[in-house]
XYZ file of C-alpha atoms in Angstrom:
613
model
C 0.007 0.002 0.052
C 1.110 3.575 -0.873
C 0.401 7.231 -1.462
C 0.596 9.038 -4.673
C 0.700 12.681 -5.753
C 1.278 14.594 -8.711
C 1.146 17.695 -11.092
C 0.184 17.823 -14.765
C 0.542 20.743 -16.727
C -0.112 22.009 -20.228
C 1.556 25.302 -20.813
C 5.263 24.462 -21.111
C 7.967 24.286 -18.556
C 7.222 25.986 -15.170
C 10.012 28.160 -13.597
C 12.971 26.094 -12.498
C 12.060 24.202 -9.146
C 8.536 25.101 -9.118
C 7.135 21.594 -9.872
C 9.555 19.847 -8.088
C 9.075 21.953 -4.835
C 5.186 21.735 -4.951
C 5.646 17.990 -5.709
C 7.955 17.288 -2.637
C 5.475 19.185 -0.510
C 2.391 17.163 -1.729
C 4.285 13.743 -1.617
C 5.421 14.335 2.041
C 1.958 14.963 3.065
C 1.323 11.335 2.372
C 4.284 10.110 4.345
C 2.299 7.866 6.733
C 0.613 5.961 3.728
C 4.095 4.665 2.653
C 7.052 5.055 5.267
C 9.437 2.649 3.803
C 10.212 4.854 0.682
C 10.151 7.997 -1.064
C 10.270 8.573 -4.971
C 9.485 11.080 -7.533
C 9.679 11.859 -11.070
C 9.320 15.512 -12.844
C 10.405 17.062 -16.025
C 9.553 20.654 -15.303
C 6.111 20.282 -16.820
C 4.550 17.336 -14.805
C 5.728 15.412 -11.912
C 4.645 12.310 -10.003
C 5.440 11.540 -6.312
C 5.058 8.205 -4.400
C 5.340 7.055 -0.716
C 5.843 3.321 -0.232
C 4.619 0.684 2.274
C 6.597 -2.481 1.131
C 4.556 -5.429 0.802
C 5.310 -7.066 -2.570
C 8.876 -7.036 -4.058
C 10.667 -4.789 -1.451
C 13.557 -4.209 -3.835
C 11.774 -4.191 -7.199
C 8.638 -2.294 -6.325
C 9.813 1.329 -5.894
C 8.019 3.902 -7.692
C 7.250 5.881 -10.004
C 7.521 3.538 -12.692
C 8.874 4.775 -16.142
C 8.630 3.149 -19.488
C 11.753 4.300 -21.673
C 12.154 3.462 -25.312
C 15.476 4.845 -26.766
C 15.931 8.116 -25.519
C 12.210 9.101 -24.938
C 10.132 8.488 -21.669
C 6.787 7.327 -23.075
C 4.922 6.561 -19.849
C 5.348 7.321 -16.105
C 2.980 5.613 -13.803
C 2.344 6.156 -9.967
C 0.261 3.126 -8.379
C -1.373 2.709 -4.778
C -2.981 -0.603 -3.615
C -2.617 -4.250 -4.463
C -3.323 -6.083 -7.954
C -3.972 -9.669 -6.819
C -3.960 -11.197 -10.348
C -0.587 -9.588 -11.300
C 1.076 -12.861 -11.893
C -1.483 -13.921 -14.523
C -1.227 -10.329 -16.290
C 2.531 -10.537 -16.083
C 2.161 -14.001 -18.288
C -0.177 -12.129 -20.580
C 2.074 -9.157 -20.997
C 5.273 -11.153 -21.664
C 3.613 -13.170 -24.635
C 4.209 -12.582 -28.047
C 1.086 -10.543 -28.576
C 2.601 -7.819 -26.170
C 6.035 -7.817 -27.515
C 7.413 -10.379 -25.360
C 9.484 -7.682 -23.515
C 10.755 -9.231 -20.198
C 9.920 -7.778 -16.638
C 12.527 -6.509 -14.622
C 11.051 -6.917 -11.041
C 8.275 -9.087 -9.240
C 6.196 -6.137 -8.343
C 2.557 -5.549 -9.266
C 3.598 -1.798 -9.815
C 5.498 -2.913 -13.051
C 2.425 -4.780 -14.121
C 0.269 -1.913 -13.926
C 2.726 0.178 -15.920
C 2.760 -2.458 -18.700
C -0.814 -2.859 -18.399
C -1.498 0.635 -19.011
C 0.970 0.881 -21.871
C -0.667 -2.287 -23.554
C -4.384 -1.437 -22.906
C -4.565 2.267 -22.232
C -7.929 3.166 -20.551
C -9.096 -0.422 -20.771
C -6.192 -1.383 -18.151
C -8.305 -0.985 -15.129
C -10.781 -3.771 -16.280
C -8.215 -6.169 -16.437
C -6.735 -5.546 -12.872
C -8.386 -7.420 -10.000
C -7.696 -5.720 -6.682
C -7.838 -2.431 -4.712
C -5.920 0.303 -6.394
C -5.684 3.918 -7.534
C -3.146 4.964 -10.278
C -2.038 8.120 -12.174
C -0.434 7.703 -15.628
C 1.429 10.569 -17.432
C 2.403 10.273 -21.082
C 5.026 13.063 -21.675
C 4.890 13.023 -25.366
C 1.098 13.542 -25.563
C 0.918 15.399 -22.451
C -2.249 13.354 -21.354
C -3.012 12.392 -17.705
C -4.951 9.341 -16.688
C -6.291 8.767 -13.146
C -8.011 5.652 -12.309
C -9.786 3.801 -9.441
C -10.888 0.354 -8.411
C -14.221 -0.941 -9.041
C -15.608 -0.394 -5.280
C -13.480 2.507 -4.362
C -11.358 0.727 -1.915
C -8.464 3.173 -2.588
C -8.997 6.897 -2.896
C -7.838 9.486 -5.530
C -8.841 13.050 -5.639
C -7.855 15.971 -8.095
C -8.273 19.848 -8.406
C -7.516 22.276 -11.496
C -4.991 25.093 -10.967
C -4.192 28.039 -12.943
C -0.884 29.840 -13.872
C 0.250 27.580 -15.085
C -2.830 25.672 -15.880
C -2.951 22.060 -14.994
C -4.424 19.360 -12.581
C -3.015 18.385 -9.341
C -3.849 15.068 -7.718
C -3.240 12.592 -4.683
C -4.425 9.867 -2.672
C -5.850 12.167 -0.030
C -7.151 15.511 0.015
C -4.436 16.936 2.211
C -1.956 16.096 -0.560
C -3.964 17.976 -3.330
C -4.366 21.098 -0.612
C -0.870 21.293 -0.054
C -0.388 22.412 -3.645
C 0.069 26.379 -3.326
C -2.295 26.801 -6.210
C -5.161 25.006 -4.463
C -7.486 27.062 -2.514
C -9.034 25.517 0.883
C -12.516 26.754 0.885
C -15.910 25.479 2.146
C -19.149 26.312 0.312
C -22.526 25.123 1.059
C -22.173 22.040 -0.853
C -19.076 21.074 0.820
C -20.697 21.533 4.171
C -23.682 19.501 3.148
C -21.172 16.759 2.135
C -19.211 17.118 5.425
C -22.480 16.592 7.590
C -24.121 13.723 5.455
C -20.854 11.834 4.874
C -20.493 11.400 8.732
C -24.238 11.841 9.822
C -25.973 9.690 8.738
C -23.029 8.431 6.472
C -24.511 9.059 2.762
C -21.637 9.547 0.294
C -22.024 11.817 -2.705
C -20.002 10.279 -5.512
C -17.229 12.415 -6.758
C -17.963 15.210 -4.181
C -15.720 16.124 -1.224
C -16.159 18.935 1.592
C -13.522 21.369 -0.276
C -14.678 23.538 -3.115
C -13.112 22.548 -6.292
C -11.597 19.367 -4.894
C -12.975 16.207 -6.897
C -12.895 12.525 -6.051
C -12.521 10.112 -8.850
C -15.480 7.751 -8.496
C -15.159 4.048 -8.034
C -14.877 2.125 -11.239
C -13.945 5.319 -13.216
C -11.160 6.502 -15.577
C -10.673 10.231 -15.788
C -8.344 11.208 -18.672
C -7.232 15.045 -19.110
C -5.468 17.013 -21.940
C -5.089 20.681 -22.385
C -8.468 20.752 -24.319
C -10.637 18.071 -22.757
C -11.536 15.864 -19.894
C -13.196 12.452 -20.434
C -14.666 10.483 -17.757
C -15.426 6.896 -18.364
C -17.168 4.327 -16.303
C -15.570 0.994 -16.738
C -17.737 -0.987 -14.256
C -21.131 -0.574 -12.466
C -23.581 -3.023 -10.804
C -26.538 -0.999 -12.167
C -26.998 -3.118 -15.322
C -29.153 -6.035 -14.792
C -27.342 -9.452 -15.101
C -29.281 -12.849 -15.321
C -28.546 -15.265 -12.318
C -29.461 -18.634 -13.794
C -27.967 -20.935 -11.026
C -29.843 -22.679 -8.405
C -29.712 -22.130 -4.591
C -27.045 -24.964 -3.888
C -25.156 -23.823 -6.848
C -25.137 -20.421 -5.510
C -23.855 -21.432 -2.070
C -21.004 -23.547 -3.681
C -20.179 -20.545 -6.197
C -20.039 -18.276 -3.098
C -17.716 -20.562 -1.326
C -15.553 -20.864 -4.067
C -15.362 -17.160 -4.872
C -14.634 -16.134 -1.350
C -12.104 -19.002 -0.886
C -10.153 -17.804 -3.987
C -10.367 -13.990 -2.859
C -9.046 -14.945 0.820
C -6.232 -17.061 -0.604
C -5.044 -14.448 -3.204
C -5.044 -11.619 -0.465
C -2.843 -13.586 1.914
C -0.151 -13.147 -0.593
C 2.582 -10.829 0.837
C 6.390 -10.631 1.276
C 5.659 -9.432 4.928
C 3.605 -10.774 7.856
C -0.173 -10.822 7.504
C -3.046 -10.970 10.140
C -6.635 -11.291 10.178
C -9.077 -8.971 12.393
C -11.295 -11.432 14.171
C -14.250 -10.269 16.321
C -15.894 -13.683 16.398
C -18.650 -12.574 14.012
C -19.614 -14.365 10.846
C -17.744 -12.129 8.484
C -14.302 -12.124 10.304
C -14.587 -15.719 11.320
C -15.442 -16.904 7.755
C -12.026 -15.207 6.644
C -9.919 -16.526 9.369
C -11.282 -20.120 8.534
C -10.552 -20.005 5.038
C -7.316 -18.377 5.748
C -6.197 -21.073 8.051
C -5.190 -23.864 5.695
C -2.749 -21.321 4.036
C -1.243 -19.776 7.268
C 0.566 -21.489 9.909
C 0.440 -19.872 12.067
C -2.443 -17.828 11.351
C -2.335 -14.544 13.258
C -5.640 -12.875 14.710
C -6.360 -9.866 16.546
C -9.330 -8.191 18.204
C -10.516 -5.175 20.224
C -12.104 -5.462 23.524
C -13.705 -2.459 25.510
C -14.572 -4.791 28.384
C -17.344 -3.728 30.525
C -17.662 -0.283 28.834
C -18.790 -1.842 25.548
C -22.552 -1.302 24.594
C -24.798 -4.519 25.266
C -26.991 -3.652 22.353
C -27.779 -0.600 20.090
C -29.453 -0.105 16.599
C -26.751 -1.930 14.850
C -27.022 -5.113 16.868
C -23.855 -5.086 18.629
C -23.022 -7.935 21.480
C -19.745 -8.447 23.232
C -17.101 -10.052 20.898
C -14.944 -11.530 23.456
C -16.580 -14.872 23.951
C -16.966 -15.612 20.097
C -13.455 -14.510 19.254
C -12.125 -16.844 22.214
C -14.251 -19.487 20.725
C -12.666 -18.996 17.057
C -9.161 -18.787 18.305
C -9.815 -22.387 20.061
C -11.439 -23.675 17.096
C -8.809 -22.673 14.543
C -5.668 -22.826 16.924
C -4.659 -19.186 16.037
C -1.789 -17.123 17.588
C -4.117 -14.312 18.919
C -3.582 -10.801 20.369
C -6.247 -8.873 22.022
C -6.149 -5.061 22.070
C -7.653 -3.239 25.143
C -7.699 0.724 24.815
C -8.557 2.614 28.027
C -11.714 4.168 28.007
C -10.277 7.535 28.926
C -7.936 7.477 25.964
C -10.829 7.735 23.518
C -11.864 11.028 24.808
C -8.414 12.332 24.544
C -8.345 15.907 22.484
C -5.149 14.769 20.944
C -6.262 11.636 19.782
C -9.514 13.379 18.353
C -7.222 15.684 16.522
C -5.239 13.112 15.134
C -8.225 11.061 13.851
C -9.617 14.248 12.423
C -6.532 15.037 10.592
C -6.272 11.397 9.077
C -9.992 11.471 8.116
C -10.088 15.034 6.462
C -13.528 15.164 7.673
C -15.516 14.797 10.679
C -15.196 11.503 12.628
C -17.347 9.002 14.112
C -16.299 9.834 17.673
C -14.989 6.714 19.712
C -16.028 4.411 16.704
C -13.112 5.888 14.783
C -10.757 6.437 17.856
C -11.121 2.654 19.030
C -10.459 1.728 15.331
C -7.294 3.761 14.978
C -6.089 2.319 18.427
C -6.525 -1.167 17.025
C -4.828 -0.362 13.582
C -1.877 1.281 15.660
C -1.646 -2.057 17.671
C -1.976 -4.266 14.717
C 0.789 -2.272 13.015
C 3.241 -2.972 16.008
C 3.193 -6.462 14.405
C 2.036 -6.546 11.146
C 2.244 -4.597 7.815
C -0.961 -6.247 6.333
C -4.393 -7.443 7.726
C -7.355 -8.834 6.420
C -10.885 -7.416 7.473
C -14.488 -8.273 7.026
C -15.556 -4.917 5.548
C -18.418 -5.121 2.896
C -19.944 -8.395 3.822
C -22.988 -6.764 5.427
C -23.485 -4.462 2.543
C -23.337 -7.210 0.125
C -24.968 -10.411 1.912
C -27.664 -8.216 3.591
C -26.347 -8.033 7.331
C -27.807 -4.870 8.669
C -31.358 -4.453 10.441
C -32.455 -2.182 7.610
C -32.439 -5.003 5.103
C -36.158 -5.442 5.399
C -38.931 -5.141 3.099
C -40.396 -2.283 5.210
C -36.962 -0.246 5.339
C -36.515 -0.943 1.616
C -39.831 0.364 0.652
C -39.244 3.852 2.578
C -38.403 6.574 0.110
C -35.119 7.437 1.818
C -31.674 5.704 2.339
C -32.792 2.689 4.310
C -30.004 3.039 7.243
C -31.281 6.403 7.950
C -34.830 4.982 9.324
C -32.992 2.478 11.626
C -29.960 4.223 12.870
C -31.811 7.163 14.184
C -29.064 9.819 13.995
C -29.716 13.058 15.692
C -30.690 16.259 13.863
C -27.449 17.936 13.976
C -28.782 20.836 12.184
C -30.389 22.008 15.185
C -26.709 22.785 16.541
C -26.249 25.024 13.736
C -26.742 28.724 13.263
C -30.439 28.752 11.841
C -29.853 31.010 9.084
C -27.071 28.418 7.952
C -29.415 25.576 8.671
C -31.943 27.075 6.575
C -29.564 27.675 3.566
C -28.352 23.941 3.710
C -31.636 22.593 3.660
C -30.401 19.133 4.400
C -33.688 17.452 4.048
C -34.225 18.568 0.537
C -30.684 17.933 -0.321
C -30.797 14.420 1.039
C -34.138 13.668 -1.062
C -32.233 14.928 -4.024
C -29.388 12.638 -3.605
C -31.632 9.643 -2.754
C -33.525 10.376 -6.000
C -30.215 10.481 -7.956
C -29.054 7.386 -6.394
C -32.319 5.263 -7.102
C -32.339 6.579 -10.809
C -28.901 4.950 -11.512
C -30.343 1.323 -11.066
C -32.076 -0.892 -13.549
C -34.064 -4.168 -12.903
C -34.101 -7.350 -14.842
C -37.413 -7.509 -16.739
C -40.274 -9.056 -14.514
C -38.750 -8.215 -11.196
C -41.559 -7.449 -8.808
C -41.915 -4.685 -6.412
C -40.629 -6.284 -3.254
C -37.712 -7.779 -5.243
C -36.874 -4.318 -6.774
C -36.926 -2.530 -3.392
C -34.618 -4.832 -1.649
C -32.103 -4.818 -4.614
C -32.350 -1.233 -4.394
C -31.522 -1.278 -0.960
C -28.450 -3.420 -1.554
C -27.373 -1.073 -4.532
C -27.723 1.950 -2.160
C -25.557 0.238 0.542
C -22.987 -0.626 -1.770
C -22.839 2.758 -3.390
C -23.522 5.271 -0.638
C -23.248 3.853 2.749
C -20.108 1.439 2.173
C -17.893 4.097 0.565
C -18.084 6.138 3.883
C -16.816 3.111 5.807
C -14.212 2.265 3.086
C -12.905 5.724 3.577
C -12.671 5.565 7.091
C -10.849 2.350 7.289
C -8.520 3.519 4.445
C -7.582 6.625 6.460
C -7.175 5.248 9.759
C -5.212 2.142 8.605
C -2.841 4.009 6.391
C -2.528 6.722 8.902
C -0.292 4.156 11.049
C 1.212 2.426 7.725
C -1.105 -0.574 7.664
C -2.475 -2.280 4.764
C -6.004 -3.494 5.256
C -7.506 -5.924 2.629
C -11.029 -6.573 2.058
C -11.600 -10.155 0.646
C -15.524 -9.563 0.569
C -15.172 -6.889 -2.150
C -13.413 -8.903 -4.956
C -15.440 -7.677 -7.680
C -16.106 -11.230 -9.018
C -17.942 -11.868 -5.839
C -19.749 -8.774 -5.514
C -21.146 -9.065 -9.048
C -22.434 -12.517 -8.442
C -24.106 -12.074 -4.976
C -25.515 -8.647 -5.865
C -27.242 -10.314 -8.836
C -28.635 -13.314 -7.000
C -32.236 -13.415 -6.002
C -33.007 -11.662 -2.554
C -34.891 -14.837 -1.712
C -31.629 -16.643 -1.830
C -30.007 -14.064 0.615
C -32.475 -14.934 3.218
C -33.559 -18.472 2.510
C -33.107 -19.665 5.930
C -35.153 -17.001 7.452
C -32.111 -15.000 8.676
C -29.871 -12.251 7.482
C -26.599 -13.293 5.281
C -28.350 -16.758 4.674
C -25.713 -17.295 1.592
C -22.658 -16.565 3.570
C -23.642 -18.622 6.358
C -24.231 -21.742 4.301
C -21.072 -21.276 2.327
C -19.014 -21.732 5.342
C -21.276 -23.725 7.588
C -18.839 -26.534 7.677
C -16.019 -24.115 8.901
C -17.477 -22.389 11.931
C -18.825 -23.423 15.605
C -22.608 -23.333 15.765
C -22.485 -20.744 18.115
C -20.695 -18.363 15.382
C -23.104 -19.412 12.635
C -25.969 -18.493 14.934
C -24.563 -15.125 16.127
C -26.191 -11.758 15.298
C -24.478 -8.983 13.264
C -21.895 -7.549 15.542
C -19.705 -4.778 14.116
C -16.974 -2.913 16.063
C -17.943 -2.087 19.625
C -18.756 1.277 21.030
C -18.255 3.034 24.284
C -21.061 3.286 26.832
C -19.150 4.503 29.763
C -20.666 7.851 31.450
C -16.767 9.004 31.834
C -16.774 9.354 27.998
C -19.457 11.626 27.879
C -18.407 13.560 30.826
C -14.935 14.301 29.166
C -16.610 15.258 26.004
C -19.099 17.569 27.927
C -16.192 19.396 29.512
C -14.393 19.783 26.171
C -17.538 21.635 24.824
C -17.982 23.664 27.765
C -14.339 24.690 27.428
C -14.839 25.441 23.591
C -17.798 27.734 24.417
C -15.973 29.561 27.135
C -12.558 30.295 25.185
C -14.033 30.226 21.796
C -13.310 28.472 18.479
C -13.909 28.620 14.652
C -16.811 26.143 15.011
C -18.952 29.002 16.892
C -19.060 30.951 13.538
C -21.215 28.064 12.219
C -23.085 26.914 15.209
C -25.860 28.190 17.472
C -24.150 28.791 20.939
C -27.507 29.024 22.674
C -28.746 25.537 21.144
C -25.381 23.990 22.130
C -25.666 24.865 25.516
C -29.275 23.998 25.798
C -29.338 20.713 23.923
C -25.760 19.366 24.988
C -24.936 20.789 28.178
C -28.109 21.448 30.370
C -29.442 18.491 32.059
C -32.804 18.243 30.383
C -31.095 18.648 26.914
C -28.252 16.473 27.548
C -30.548 13.523 28.659
C -32.182 13.844 25.119
C -29.705 14.400 22.698
C -27.178 11.832 21.764
C -23.741 12.203 22.711
C -22.906 12.576 18.860
C -23.979 16.253 19.060
C -20.907 16.637 21.378
C -18.682 14.949 19.059
C -20.028 16.846 16.214
C -19.135 20.171 17.747
C -15.829 19.208 18.732
C -15.116 17.544 15.348
C -16.340 20.382 13.415
C -14.119 22.825 15.485
C -11.088 20.654 15.064
C -11.755 20.458 11.266
C -11.894 24.210 10.829
C -8.771 24.551 12.832
C -6.833 21.993 10.792
C -7.934 23.205 7.392
C -8.722 26.760 7.944
C -10.940 27.108 4.743
C -12.197 30.276 3.531
C -15.912 30.317 4.259
C -17.790 30.643 1.360
C -21.386 30.389 3.250
């Protein structure tokens, strides 16, 4: 895993050192993503920078990669992520059909370079994995940015003037580090900032910063001096027939998931599995066990402070994780963060800096602490992200929730109306209910259904698509930033695109054939897991329910109101005191209001945007 940044210009050579200096600053902003090596290429017109976390071919995987023929540099590529089918592609690219030119390294980054040279914009559709890359053709002055199908790996860009061009990077902070990019917050940016964390609705292509764009999942964007072309090379929106019977589908799911897990265990560094004792992580661990001796597993334990139950259906992980450890005979470590640490302002500031957005409170802080502990022992870990969205594991995968004319998780999670804490005039200008309704209508319009699909099936199919394209991306952003913030690569076997395509297009009746959620996944691994784990309800990462945590947040909000801070320019101080600090309001308003106030202030302090509100 790595970070990339770059500059592409159209107007001739920039002043001596200008490109190199800006590129250095942008790339250094991504140092945590790649602590093992730093590389750059530039020619005065364009430049690519790269920070590397060495996972495959430590000696041969240095980047950027260049393709030089004669005295001419034809192609430069900077790549972040993993391509799991690089061995097959390597064999194909060394065949006579592609010139039989030998490879000089074992790295997947060289495969990406050669794939782009051979297939151009068609290269991403040949790659299986999680990736983002930038490709610059000096002779044609053409820049190509591409991203994996599910959007596991991020990529952003912005336009600059004087000289005209494009700047890009793996995170907003890299792009914003360029002196030609203005950091600004407008109404659309603030809407995105609020909805992407509360209640977690991703707007494809959008960011919180005016003028800063995200390359959408499954998309290639090509820039020249005269034009910008966007090409969607992968989507779930087109109907695909599912001819297999239920037993055939269960067998196929097992095969595809096993293939994905096996492929994602490959690395030249130690690999582990995050194990909560839930169905998803236990399935990965069980499928990984034959190929790993020993299999290393890790979990987080918040002890008596963990919630016993909430809207997402959590229950304590420890007994189930311990059962799986005994069942598989893994080498296991348990991380036990102190509850007081989760309210530490320095931890909140670090989490917010890594996220480039509002955090999810202790949900994020505890995950960052888990990743930090994992990184002390491992460079790579496998996680169960995406299983609930794919197999229908959440409580909002019901006919009733799916039929509601809104994002289905919004009806179950019961997020607080944080606009009540904003300045009333600002809240009215944002009009989040209307904006949310427009986002929903746009998302629903993307999906086509197979002929003859009845209303109930269409609603649940729509529910699944919304989860995969609007909810899951928020969680993937979170996992990427917090893991890469400590130099840890998190791999996600459930998001192999072949598995996603196959399960998404299966009839909904198959996904609940035993009367429960995630029927297909449970049946596919039934012979591998203890009965207690197979019967367990969905259990994501635990959250703190300790009064001391809320008390610490309350004290910090009081301090903010007393001493001042940039968030007060956007908030209604009276509402903050009434709803969050006075006993009657505090008893009614969830603690996420406290987290929101502190996060917003931290975000504004960190980025210092011009307010275009």
